PDB file of C-alpha atoms in Angstrom:
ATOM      1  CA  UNK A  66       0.000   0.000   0.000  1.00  0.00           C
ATOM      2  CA  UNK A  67       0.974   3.441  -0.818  1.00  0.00           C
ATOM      3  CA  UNK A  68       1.673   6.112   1.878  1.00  0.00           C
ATOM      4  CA  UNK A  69      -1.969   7.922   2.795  1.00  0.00           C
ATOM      5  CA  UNK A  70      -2.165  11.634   2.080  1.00  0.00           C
ATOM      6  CA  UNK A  71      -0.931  14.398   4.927  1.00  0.00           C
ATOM      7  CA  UNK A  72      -3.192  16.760   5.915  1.00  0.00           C
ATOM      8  CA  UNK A  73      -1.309  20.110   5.630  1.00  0.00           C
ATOM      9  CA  UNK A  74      -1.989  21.651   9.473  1.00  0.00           C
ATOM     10  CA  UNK A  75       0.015  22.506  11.968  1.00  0.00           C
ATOM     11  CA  UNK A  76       1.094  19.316  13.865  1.00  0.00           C
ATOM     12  CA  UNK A  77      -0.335  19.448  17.739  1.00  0.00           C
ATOM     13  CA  UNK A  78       2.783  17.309  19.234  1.00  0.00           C
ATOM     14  CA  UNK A  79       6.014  19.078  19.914  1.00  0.00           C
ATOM     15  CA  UNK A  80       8.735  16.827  19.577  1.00  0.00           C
ATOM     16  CA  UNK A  81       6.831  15.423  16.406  1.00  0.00           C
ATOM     17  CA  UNK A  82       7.004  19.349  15.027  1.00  0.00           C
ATOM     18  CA  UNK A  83      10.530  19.626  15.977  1.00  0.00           C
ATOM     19  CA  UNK A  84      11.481  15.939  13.785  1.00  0.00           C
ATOM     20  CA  UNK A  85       9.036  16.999  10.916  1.00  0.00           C
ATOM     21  CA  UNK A  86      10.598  20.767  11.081  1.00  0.00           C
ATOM     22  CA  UNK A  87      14.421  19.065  10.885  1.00  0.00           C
ATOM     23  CA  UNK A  88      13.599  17.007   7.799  1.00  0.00           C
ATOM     24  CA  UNK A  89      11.798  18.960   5.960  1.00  0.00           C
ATOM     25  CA  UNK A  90      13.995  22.024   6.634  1.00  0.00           C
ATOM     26  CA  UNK A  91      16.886  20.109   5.224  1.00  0.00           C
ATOM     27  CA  UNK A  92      15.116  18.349   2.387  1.00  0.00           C
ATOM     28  CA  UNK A  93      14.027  22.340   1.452  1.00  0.00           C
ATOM     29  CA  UNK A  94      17.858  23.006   1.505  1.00  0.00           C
ATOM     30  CA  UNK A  95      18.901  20.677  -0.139  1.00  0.00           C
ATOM     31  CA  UNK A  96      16.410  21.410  -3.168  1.00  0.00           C
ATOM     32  CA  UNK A  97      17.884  24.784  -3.026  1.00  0.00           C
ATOM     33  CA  UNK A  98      21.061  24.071  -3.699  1.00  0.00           C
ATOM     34  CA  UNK A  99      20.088  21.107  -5.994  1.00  0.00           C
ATOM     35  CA  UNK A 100      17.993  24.402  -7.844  1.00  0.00           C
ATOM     36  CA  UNK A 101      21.532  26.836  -7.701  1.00  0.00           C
ATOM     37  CA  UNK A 102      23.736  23.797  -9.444  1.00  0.00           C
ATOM     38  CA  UNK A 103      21.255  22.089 -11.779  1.00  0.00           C
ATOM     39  CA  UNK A 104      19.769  25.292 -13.142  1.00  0.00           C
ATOM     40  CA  UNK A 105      22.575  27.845 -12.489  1.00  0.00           C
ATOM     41  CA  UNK A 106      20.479  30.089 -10.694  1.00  0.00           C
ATOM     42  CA  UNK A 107      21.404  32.507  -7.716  1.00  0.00           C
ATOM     43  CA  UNK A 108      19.002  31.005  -4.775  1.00  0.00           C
ATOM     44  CA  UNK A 109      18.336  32.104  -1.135  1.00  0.00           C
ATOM     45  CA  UNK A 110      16.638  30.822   1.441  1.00  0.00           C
ATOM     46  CA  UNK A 111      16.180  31.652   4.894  1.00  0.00           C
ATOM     47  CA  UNK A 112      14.030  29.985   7.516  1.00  0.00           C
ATOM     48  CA  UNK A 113      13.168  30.890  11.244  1.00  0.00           C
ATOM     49  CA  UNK A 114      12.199  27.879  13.736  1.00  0.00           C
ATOM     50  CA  UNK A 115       9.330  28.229  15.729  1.00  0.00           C
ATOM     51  CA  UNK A 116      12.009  29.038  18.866  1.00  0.00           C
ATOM     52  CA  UNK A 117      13.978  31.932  17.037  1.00  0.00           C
ATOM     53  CA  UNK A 118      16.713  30.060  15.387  1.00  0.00           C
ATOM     54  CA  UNK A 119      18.316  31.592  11.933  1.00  0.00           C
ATOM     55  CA  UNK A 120      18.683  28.430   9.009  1.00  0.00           C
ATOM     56  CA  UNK A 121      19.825  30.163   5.736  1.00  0.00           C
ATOM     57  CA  UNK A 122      20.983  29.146   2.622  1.00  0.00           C
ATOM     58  CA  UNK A 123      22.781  31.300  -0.759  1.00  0.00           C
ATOM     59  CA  UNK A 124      24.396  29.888  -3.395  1.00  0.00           C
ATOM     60  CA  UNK A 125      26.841  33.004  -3.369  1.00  0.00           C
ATOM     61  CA  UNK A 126      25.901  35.369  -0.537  1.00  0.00           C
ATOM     62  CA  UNK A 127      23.431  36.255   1.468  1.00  0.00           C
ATOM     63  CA  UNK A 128      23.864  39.748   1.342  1.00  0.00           C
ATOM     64  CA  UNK A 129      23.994  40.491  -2.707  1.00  0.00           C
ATOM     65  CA  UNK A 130      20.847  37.980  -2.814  1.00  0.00           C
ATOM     66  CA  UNK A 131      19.224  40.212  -0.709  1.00  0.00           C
ATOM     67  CA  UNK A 132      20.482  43.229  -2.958  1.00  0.00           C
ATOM     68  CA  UNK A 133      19.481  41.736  -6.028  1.00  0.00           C
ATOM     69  CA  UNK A 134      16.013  40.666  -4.235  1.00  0.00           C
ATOM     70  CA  UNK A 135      15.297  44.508  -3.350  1.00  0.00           C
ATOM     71  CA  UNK A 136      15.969  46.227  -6.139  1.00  0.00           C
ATOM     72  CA  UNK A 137      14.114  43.613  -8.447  1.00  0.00           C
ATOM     73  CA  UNK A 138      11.600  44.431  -6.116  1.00  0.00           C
ATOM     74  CA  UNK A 139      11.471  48.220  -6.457  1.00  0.00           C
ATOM     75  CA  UNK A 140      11.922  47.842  -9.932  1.00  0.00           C
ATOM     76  CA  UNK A 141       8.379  45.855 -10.226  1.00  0.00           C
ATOM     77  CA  UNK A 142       7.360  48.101  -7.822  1.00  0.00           C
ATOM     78  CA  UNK A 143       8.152  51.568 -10.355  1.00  0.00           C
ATOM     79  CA  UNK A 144       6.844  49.337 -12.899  1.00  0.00           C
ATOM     80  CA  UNK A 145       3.299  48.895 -11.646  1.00  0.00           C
ATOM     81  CA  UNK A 146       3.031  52.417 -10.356  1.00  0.00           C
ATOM     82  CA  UNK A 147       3.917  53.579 -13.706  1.00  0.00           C
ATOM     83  CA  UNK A 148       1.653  51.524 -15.226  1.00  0.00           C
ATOM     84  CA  UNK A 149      -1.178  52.237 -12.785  1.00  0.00           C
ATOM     85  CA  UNK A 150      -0.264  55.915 -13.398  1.00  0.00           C
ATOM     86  CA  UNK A 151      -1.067  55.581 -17.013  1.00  0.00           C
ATOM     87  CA  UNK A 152      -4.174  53.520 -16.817  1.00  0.00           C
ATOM     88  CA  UNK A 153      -5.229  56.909 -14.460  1.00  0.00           C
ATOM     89  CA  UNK A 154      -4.557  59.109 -17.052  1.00  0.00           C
ATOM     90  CA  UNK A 155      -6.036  56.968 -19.984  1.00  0.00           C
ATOM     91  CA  UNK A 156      -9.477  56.887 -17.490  1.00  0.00           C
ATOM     92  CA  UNK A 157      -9.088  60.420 -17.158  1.00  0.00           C
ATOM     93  CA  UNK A 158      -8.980  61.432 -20.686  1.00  0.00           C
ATOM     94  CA  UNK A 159     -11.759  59.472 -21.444  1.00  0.00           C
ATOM     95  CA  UNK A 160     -13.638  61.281 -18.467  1.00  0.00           C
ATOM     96  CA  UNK A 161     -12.955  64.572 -20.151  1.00  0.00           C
ATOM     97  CA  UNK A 162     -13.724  63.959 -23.845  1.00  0.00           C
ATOM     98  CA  UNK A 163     -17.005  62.531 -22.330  1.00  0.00           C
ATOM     99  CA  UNK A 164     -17.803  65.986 -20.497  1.00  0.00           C
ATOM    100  CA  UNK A 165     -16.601  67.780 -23.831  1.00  0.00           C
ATOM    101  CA  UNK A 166     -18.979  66.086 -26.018  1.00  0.00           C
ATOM    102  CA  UNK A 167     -21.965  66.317 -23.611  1.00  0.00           C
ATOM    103  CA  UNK A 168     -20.998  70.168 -23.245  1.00  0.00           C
ATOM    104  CA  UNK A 169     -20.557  70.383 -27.009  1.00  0.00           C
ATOM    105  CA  UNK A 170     -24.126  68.776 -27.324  1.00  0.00           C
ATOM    106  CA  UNK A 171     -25.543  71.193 -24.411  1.00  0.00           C
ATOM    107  CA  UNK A 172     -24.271  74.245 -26.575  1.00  0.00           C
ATOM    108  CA  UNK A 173     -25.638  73.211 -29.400  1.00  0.00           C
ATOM    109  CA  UNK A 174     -29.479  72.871 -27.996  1.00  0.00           C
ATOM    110  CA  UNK A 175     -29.105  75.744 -25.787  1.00  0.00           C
ATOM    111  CA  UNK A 176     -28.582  77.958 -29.455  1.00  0.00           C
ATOM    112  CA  UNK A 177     -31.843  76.003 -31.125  1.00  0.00           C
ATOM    113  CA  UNK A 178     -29.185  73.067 -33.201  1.00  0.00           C
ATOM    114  CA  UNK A 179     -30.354  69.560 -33.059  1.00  0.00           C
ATOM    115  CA  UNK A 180     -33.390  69.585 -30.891  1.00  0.00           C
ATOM    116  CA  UNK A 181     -35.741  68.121 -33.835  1.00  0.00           C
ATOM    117  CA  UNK A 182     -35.463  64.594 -31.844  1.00  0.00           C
ATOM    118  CA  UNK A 183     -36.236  66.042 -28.439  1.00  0.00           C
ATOM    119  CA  UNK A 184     -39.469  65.133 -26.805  1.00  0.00           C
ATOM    120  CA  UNK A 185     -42.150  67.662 -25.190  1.00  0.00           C
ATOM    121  CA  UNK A 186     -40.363  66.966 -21.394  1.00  0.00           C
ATOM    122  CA  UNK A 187     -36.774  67.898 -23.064  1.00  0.00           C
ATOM    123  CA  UNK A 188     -38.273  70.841 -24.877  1.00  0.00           C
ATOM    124  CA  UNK A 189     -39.468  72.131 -21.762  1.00  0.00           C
ATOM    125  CA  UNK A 190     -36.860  71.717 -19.729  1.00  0.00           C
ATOM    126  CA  UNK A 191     -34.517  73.321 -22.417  1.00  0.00           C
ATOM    127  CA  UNK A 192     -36.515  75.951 -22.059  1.00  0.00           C
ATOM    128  CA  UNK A 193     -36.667  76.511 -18.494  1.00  0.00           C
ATOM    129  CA  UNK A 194     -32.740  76.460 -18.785  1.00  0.00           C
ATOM    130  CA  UNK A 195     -32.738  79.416 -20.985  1.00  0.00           C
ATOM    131  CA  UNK A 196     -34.926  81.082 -18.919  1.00  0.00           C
ATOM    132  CA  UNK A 197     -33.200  80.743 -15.993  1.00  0.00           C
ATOM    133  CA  UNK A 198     -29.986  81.270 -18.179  1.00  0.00           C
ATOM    134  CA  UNK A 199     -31.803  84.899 -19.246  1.00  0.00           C
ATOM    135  CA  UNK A 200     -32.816  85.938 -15.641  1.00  0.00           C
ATOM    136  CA  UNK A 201     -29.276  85.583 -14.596  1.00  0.00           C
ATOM    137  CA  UNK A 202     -27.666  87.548 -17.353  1.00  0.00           C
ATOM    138  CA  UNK A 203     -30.403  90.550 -16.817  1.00  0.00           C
ATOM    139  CA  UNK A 204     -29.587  90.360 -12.859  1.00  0.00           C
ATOM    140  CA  UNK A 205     -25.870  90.676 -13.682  1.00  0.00           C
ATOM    141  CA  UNK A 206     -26.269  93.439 -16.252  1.00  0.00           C
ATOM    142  CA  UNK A 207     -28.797  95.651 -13.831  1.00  0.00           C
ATOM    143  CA  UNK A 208     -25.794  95.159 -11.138  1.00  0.00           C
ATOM    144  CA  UNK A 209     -23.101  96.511 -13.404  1.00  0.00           C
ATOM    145  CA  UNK A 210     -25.174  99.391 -14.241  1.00  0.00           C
ATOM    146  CA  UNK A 211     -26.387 100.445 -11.285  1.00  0.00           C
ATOM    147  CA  UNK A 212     -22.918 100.164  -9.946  1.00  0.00           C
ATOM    148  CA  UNK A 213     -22.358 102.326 -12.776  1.00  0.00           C
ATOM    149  CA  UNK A 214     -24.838 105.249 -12.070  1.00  0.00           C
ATOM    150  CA  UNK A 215     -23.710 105.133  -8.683  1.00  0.00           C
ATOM    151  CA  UNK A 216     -19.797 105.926  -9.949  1.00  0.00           C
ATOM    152  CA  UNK A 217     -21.298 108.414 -11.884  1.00  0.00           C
ATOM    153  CA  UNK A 218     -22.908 110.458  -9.331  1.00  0.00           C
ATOM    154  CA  UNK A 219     -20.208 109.870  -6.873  1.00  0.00           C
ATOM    155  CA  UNK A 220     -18.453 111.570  -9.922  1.00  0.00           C
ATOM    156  CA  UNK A 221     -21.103 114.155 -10.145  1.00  0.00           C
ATOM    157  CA  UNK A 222     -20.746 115.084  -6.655  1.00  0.00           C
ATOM    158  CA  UNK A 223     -17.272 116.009  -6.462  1.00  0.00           C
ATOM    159  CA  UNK A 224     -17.673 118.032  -9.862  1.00  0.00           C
ATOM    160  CA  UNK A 225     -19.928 120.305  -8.430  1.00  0.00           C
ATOM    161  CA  UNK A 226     -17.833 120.365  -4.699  1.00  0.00           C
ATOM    162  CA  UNK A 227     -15.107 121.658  -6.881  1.00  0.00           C
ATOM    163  CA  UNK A 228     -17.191 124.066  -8.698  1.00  0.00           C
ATOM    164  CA  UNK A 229     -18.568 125.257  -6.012  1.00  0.00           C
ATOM    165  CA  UNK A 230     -15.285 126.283  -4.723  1.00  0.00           C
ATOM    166  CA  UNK A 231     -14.208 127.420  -7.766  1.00  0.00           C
ATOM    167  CA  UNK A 232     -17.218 129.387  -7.682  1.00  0.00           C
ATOM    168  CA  UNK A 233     -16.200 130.890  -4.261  1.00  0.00           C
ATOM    169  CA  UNK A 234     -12.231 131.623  -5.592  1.00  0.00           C
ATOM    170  CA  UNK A 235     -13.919 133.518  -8.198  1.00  0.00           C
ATOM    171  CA  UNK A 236     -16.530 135.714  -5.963  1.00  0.00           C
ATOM    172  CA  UNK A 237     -12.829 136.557  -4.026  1.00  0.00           C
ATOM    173  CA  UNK A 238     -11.272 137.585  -6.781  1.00  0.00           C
ATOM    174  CA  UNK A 239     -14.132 139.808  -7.808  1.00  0.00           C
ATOM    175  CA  UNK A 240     -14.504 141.486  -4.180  1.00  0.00           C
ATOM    176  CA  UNK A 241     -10.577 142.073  -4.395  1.00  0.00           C
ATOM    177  CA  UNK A 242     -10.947 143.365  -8.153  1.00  0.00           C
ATOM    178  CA  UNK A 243     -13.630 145.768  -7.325  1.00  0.00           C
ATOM    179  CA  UNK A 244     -11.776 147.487  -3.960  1.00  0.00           C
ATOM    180  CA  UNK A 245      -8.762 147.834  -6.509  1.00  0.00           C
ATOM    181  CA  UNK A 246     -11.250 149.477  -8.703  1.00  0.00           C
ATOM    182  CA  UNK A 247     -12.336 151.376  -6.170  1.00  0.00           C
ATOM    183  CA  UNK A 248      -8.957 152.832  -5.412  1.00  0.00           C
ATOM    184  CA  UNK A 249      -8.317 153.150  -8.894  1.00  0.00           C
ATOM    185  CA  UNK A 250     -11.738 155.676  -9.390  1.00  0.00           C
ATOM    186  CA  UNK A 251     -11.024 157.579  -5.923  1.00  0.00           C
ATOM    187  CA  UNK A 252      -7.493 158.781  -6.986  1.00  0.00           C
ATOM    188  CA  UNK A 253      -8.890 159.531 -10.457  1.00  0.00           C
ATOM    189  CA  UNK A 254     -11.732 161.777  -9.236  1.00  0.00           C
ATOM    190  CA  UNK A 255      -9.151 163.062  -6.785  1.00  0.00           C
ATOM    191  CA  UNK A 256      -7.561 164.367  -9.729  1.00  0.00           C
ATOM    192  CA  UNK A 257      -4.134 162.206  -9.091  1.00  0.00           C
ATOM    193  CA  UNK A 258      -4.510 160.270 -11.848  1.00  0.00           C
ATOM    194  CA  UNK A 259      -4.191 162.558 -15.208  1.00  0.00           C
ATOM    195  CA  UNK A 260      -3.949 162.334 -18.521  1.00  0.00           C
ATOM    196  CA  UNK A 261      -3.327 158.593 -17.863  1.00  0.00           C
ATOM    197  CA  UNK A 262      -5.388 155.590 -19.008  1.00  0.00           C
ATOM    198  CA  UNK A 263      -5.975 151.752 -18.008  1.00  0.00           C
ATOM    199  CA  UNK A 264      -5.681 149.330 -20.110  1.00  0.00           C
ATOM    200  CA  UNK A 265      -8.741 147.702 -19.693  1.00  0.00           C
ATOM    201  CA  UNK A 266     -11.797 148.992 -18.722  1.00  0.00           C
ATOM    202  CA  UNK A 267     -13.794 147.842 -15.706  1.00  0.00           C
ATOM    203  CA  UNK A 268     -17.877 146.915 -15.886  1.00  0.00           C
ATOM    204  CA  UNK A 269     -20.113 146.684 -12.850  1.00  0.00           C
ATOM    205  CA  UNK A 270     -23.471 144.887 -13.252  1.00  0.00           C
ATOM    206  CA  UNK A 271     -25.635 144.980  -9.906  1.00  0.00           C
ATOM    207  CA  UNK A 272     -28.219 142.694 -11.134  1.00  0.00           C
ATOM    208  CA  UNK A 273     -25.622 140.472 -12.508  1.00  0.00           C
ATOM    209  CA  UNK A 274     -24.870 137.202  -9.962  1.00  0.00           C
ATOM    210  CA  UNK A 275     -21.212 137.727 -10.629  1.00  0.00           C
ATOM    211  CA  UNK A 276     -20.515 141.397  -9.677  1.00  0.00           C
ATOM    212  CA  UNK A 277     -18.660 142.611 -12.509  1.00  0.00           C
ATOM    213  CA  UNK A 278     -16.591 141.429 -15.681  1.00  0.00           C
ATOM    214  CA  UNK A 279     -13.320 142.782 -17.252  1.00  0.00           C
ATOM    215  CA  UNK A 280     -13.224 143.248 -20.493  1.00  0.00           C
ATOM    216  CA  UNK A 281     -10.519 145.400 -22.644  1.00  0.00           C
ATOM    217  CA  UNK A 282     -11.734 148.854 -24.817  1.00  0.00           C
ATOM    218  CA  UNK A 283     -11.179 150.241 -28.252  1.00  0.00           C
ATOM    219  CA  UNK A 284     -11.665 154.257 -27.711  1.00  0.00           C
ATOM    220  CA  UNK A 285     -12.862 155.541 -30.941  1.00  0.00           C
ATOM    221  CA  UNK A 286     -11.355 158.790 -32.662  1.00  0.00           C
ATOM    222  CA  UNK A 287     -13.992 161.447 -31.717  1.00  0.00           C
ATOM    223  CA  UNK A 288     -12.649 160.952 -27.925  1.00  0.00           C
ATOM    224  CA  UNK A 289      -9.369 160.455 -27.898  1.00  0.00           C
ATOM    225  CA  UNK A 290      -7.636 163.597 -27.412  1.00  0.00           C
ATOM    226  CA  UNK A 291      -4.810 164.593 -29.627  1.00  0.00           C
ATOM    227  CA  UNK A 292      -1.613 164.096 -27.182  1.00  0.00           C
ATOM    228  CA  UNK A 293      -3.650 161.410 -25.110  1.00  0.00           C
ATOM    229  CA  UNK A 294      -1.969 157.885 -25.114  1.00  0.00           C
ATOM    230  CA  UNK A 295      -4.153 154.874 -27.494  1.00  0.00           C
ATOM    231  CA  UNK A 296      -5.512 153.205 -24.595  1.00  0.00           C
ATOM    232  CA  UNK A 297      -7.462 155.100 -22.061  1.00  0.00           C
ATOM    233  CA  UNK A 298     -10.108 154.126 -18.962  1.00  0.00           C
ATOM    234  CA  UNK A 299     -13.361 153.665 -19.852  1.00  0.00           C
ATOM    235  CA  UNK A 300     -16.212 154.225 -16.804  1.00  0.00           C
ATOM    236  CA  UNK A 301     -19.625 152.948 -17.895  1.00  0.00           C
ATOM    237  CA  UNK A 302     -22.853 154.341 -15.679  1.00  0.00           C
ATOM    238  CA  UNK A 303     -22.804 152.372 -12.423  1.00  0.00           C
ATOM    239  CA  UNK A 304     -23.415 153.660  -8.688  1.00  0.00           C
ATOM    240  CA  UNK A 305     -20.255 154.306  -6.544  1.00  0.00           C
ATOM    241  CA  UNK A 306     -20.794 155.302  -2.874  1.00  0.00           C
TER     242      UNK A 306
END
């Protein structure tokens, strides 16, 4: 009779796990290095007992089997990660010409194109889109020009705070122009001004709501005396106190 098949489990009885562990240990090394000769291939094999104990076997060394172990396994490693990085990418392009084409296809109804095959339901909610699309647009344009009205009367504002202190420079000016006018008329009626003339003559309007303008004078022939200068003062009816 043949020998019955084991049942692969760990064995209950200790000193028959210690005799099973010792022959099979070395039967394992023994295949190794049957494997390193026969097939001229770098082996390794290291095996713990249950108690601690180191068992190892290398057909040249331990230590460049376990070099040329991890870096063949890093290499895989780069490998698959490589690989699973382009299979991402491939997924991901996919992804996006999907979302293109349904955009390109949402365009294309949204502007009236190819919405002969859409039902009644479609049609409506196409509709709804645009509306909703519309209400949005006319929100966003009343925003931008109310924000616009309001920059132009901020605008407006300080255009007429600066004319209104331009207005007030001016009024100065006038007040200083007319007490120099003043003078001017005083010493001329006081007979210290003679035979002399201003260039300009000098207006006062009492209605006017700028007191008075400047303006310059052309005396005509019939006036101007014979050994009088070409420009002369020129007093037009107003009231002096």
């Amino acid at each position: 009779m043949g020998r019955g098949k084991i049942v692969i489990r760990r064995i209950d009885n200790s000193a028959s796990r210690q005799v099973t562990f010792s022959k099979r240990r070395n039967g394992l090394l023994k295949k190794a290095k049957e494997l390193a000769i026969l097939c001229d291939a770098e082996v390794g094999v290291v095996v713990f007992s249950s108690t601690g104990r180191l068992y190892e076997y290398a057909s040249s060394s331990m230590r460049s089997v376990i070099d040329r172990y991890c870096k063949a396994k890093g290499e895989q490693h780069q490998e698959k990660d490589k690989a699973s990085e382009v299979k991402f990418w491939q997924k991901e392009a996919t992804n996006l010409r999907q979302q293109l084409q349904n955009l390109q296809e949402n365009h294309r109804k949204l502007i009236g194109e190819e919405i002969s095959g859409l039902s009644v339901n479609d049609l409506q909610n196409l509709e709804s889109q645009l509306e909703k699309s519309l209400r949005g647009v006319r929100m966003k344009k009343e925003q931008i020009l109310s924000e616009e009205i309001e920059e132009l009367n901020r605008k407006g504002y300080l255009i007429h705070q600066e004319n209104e202190e331009l207005y007030k420079k001016v009024n100065l000016i006038n007040q200083e122009n007319l007490e120099l006018y003043k003078k001017v008329y005083e010493r001329y009626q006081n007979g210290v001004i003679s035979n002399y003339t201003i260039p300009c003559s000098i207006s006062i309007h009492e209605a006017s709501s700028i007191p008075f303008h400047i303006k310059s004078c052309e005396q005509s022939s019939s006036v101007r005396q014979a050994n009088a200068p070409k420009l002369g003062l020129v007093l037009y009816g107003s009231k002096m106190d």
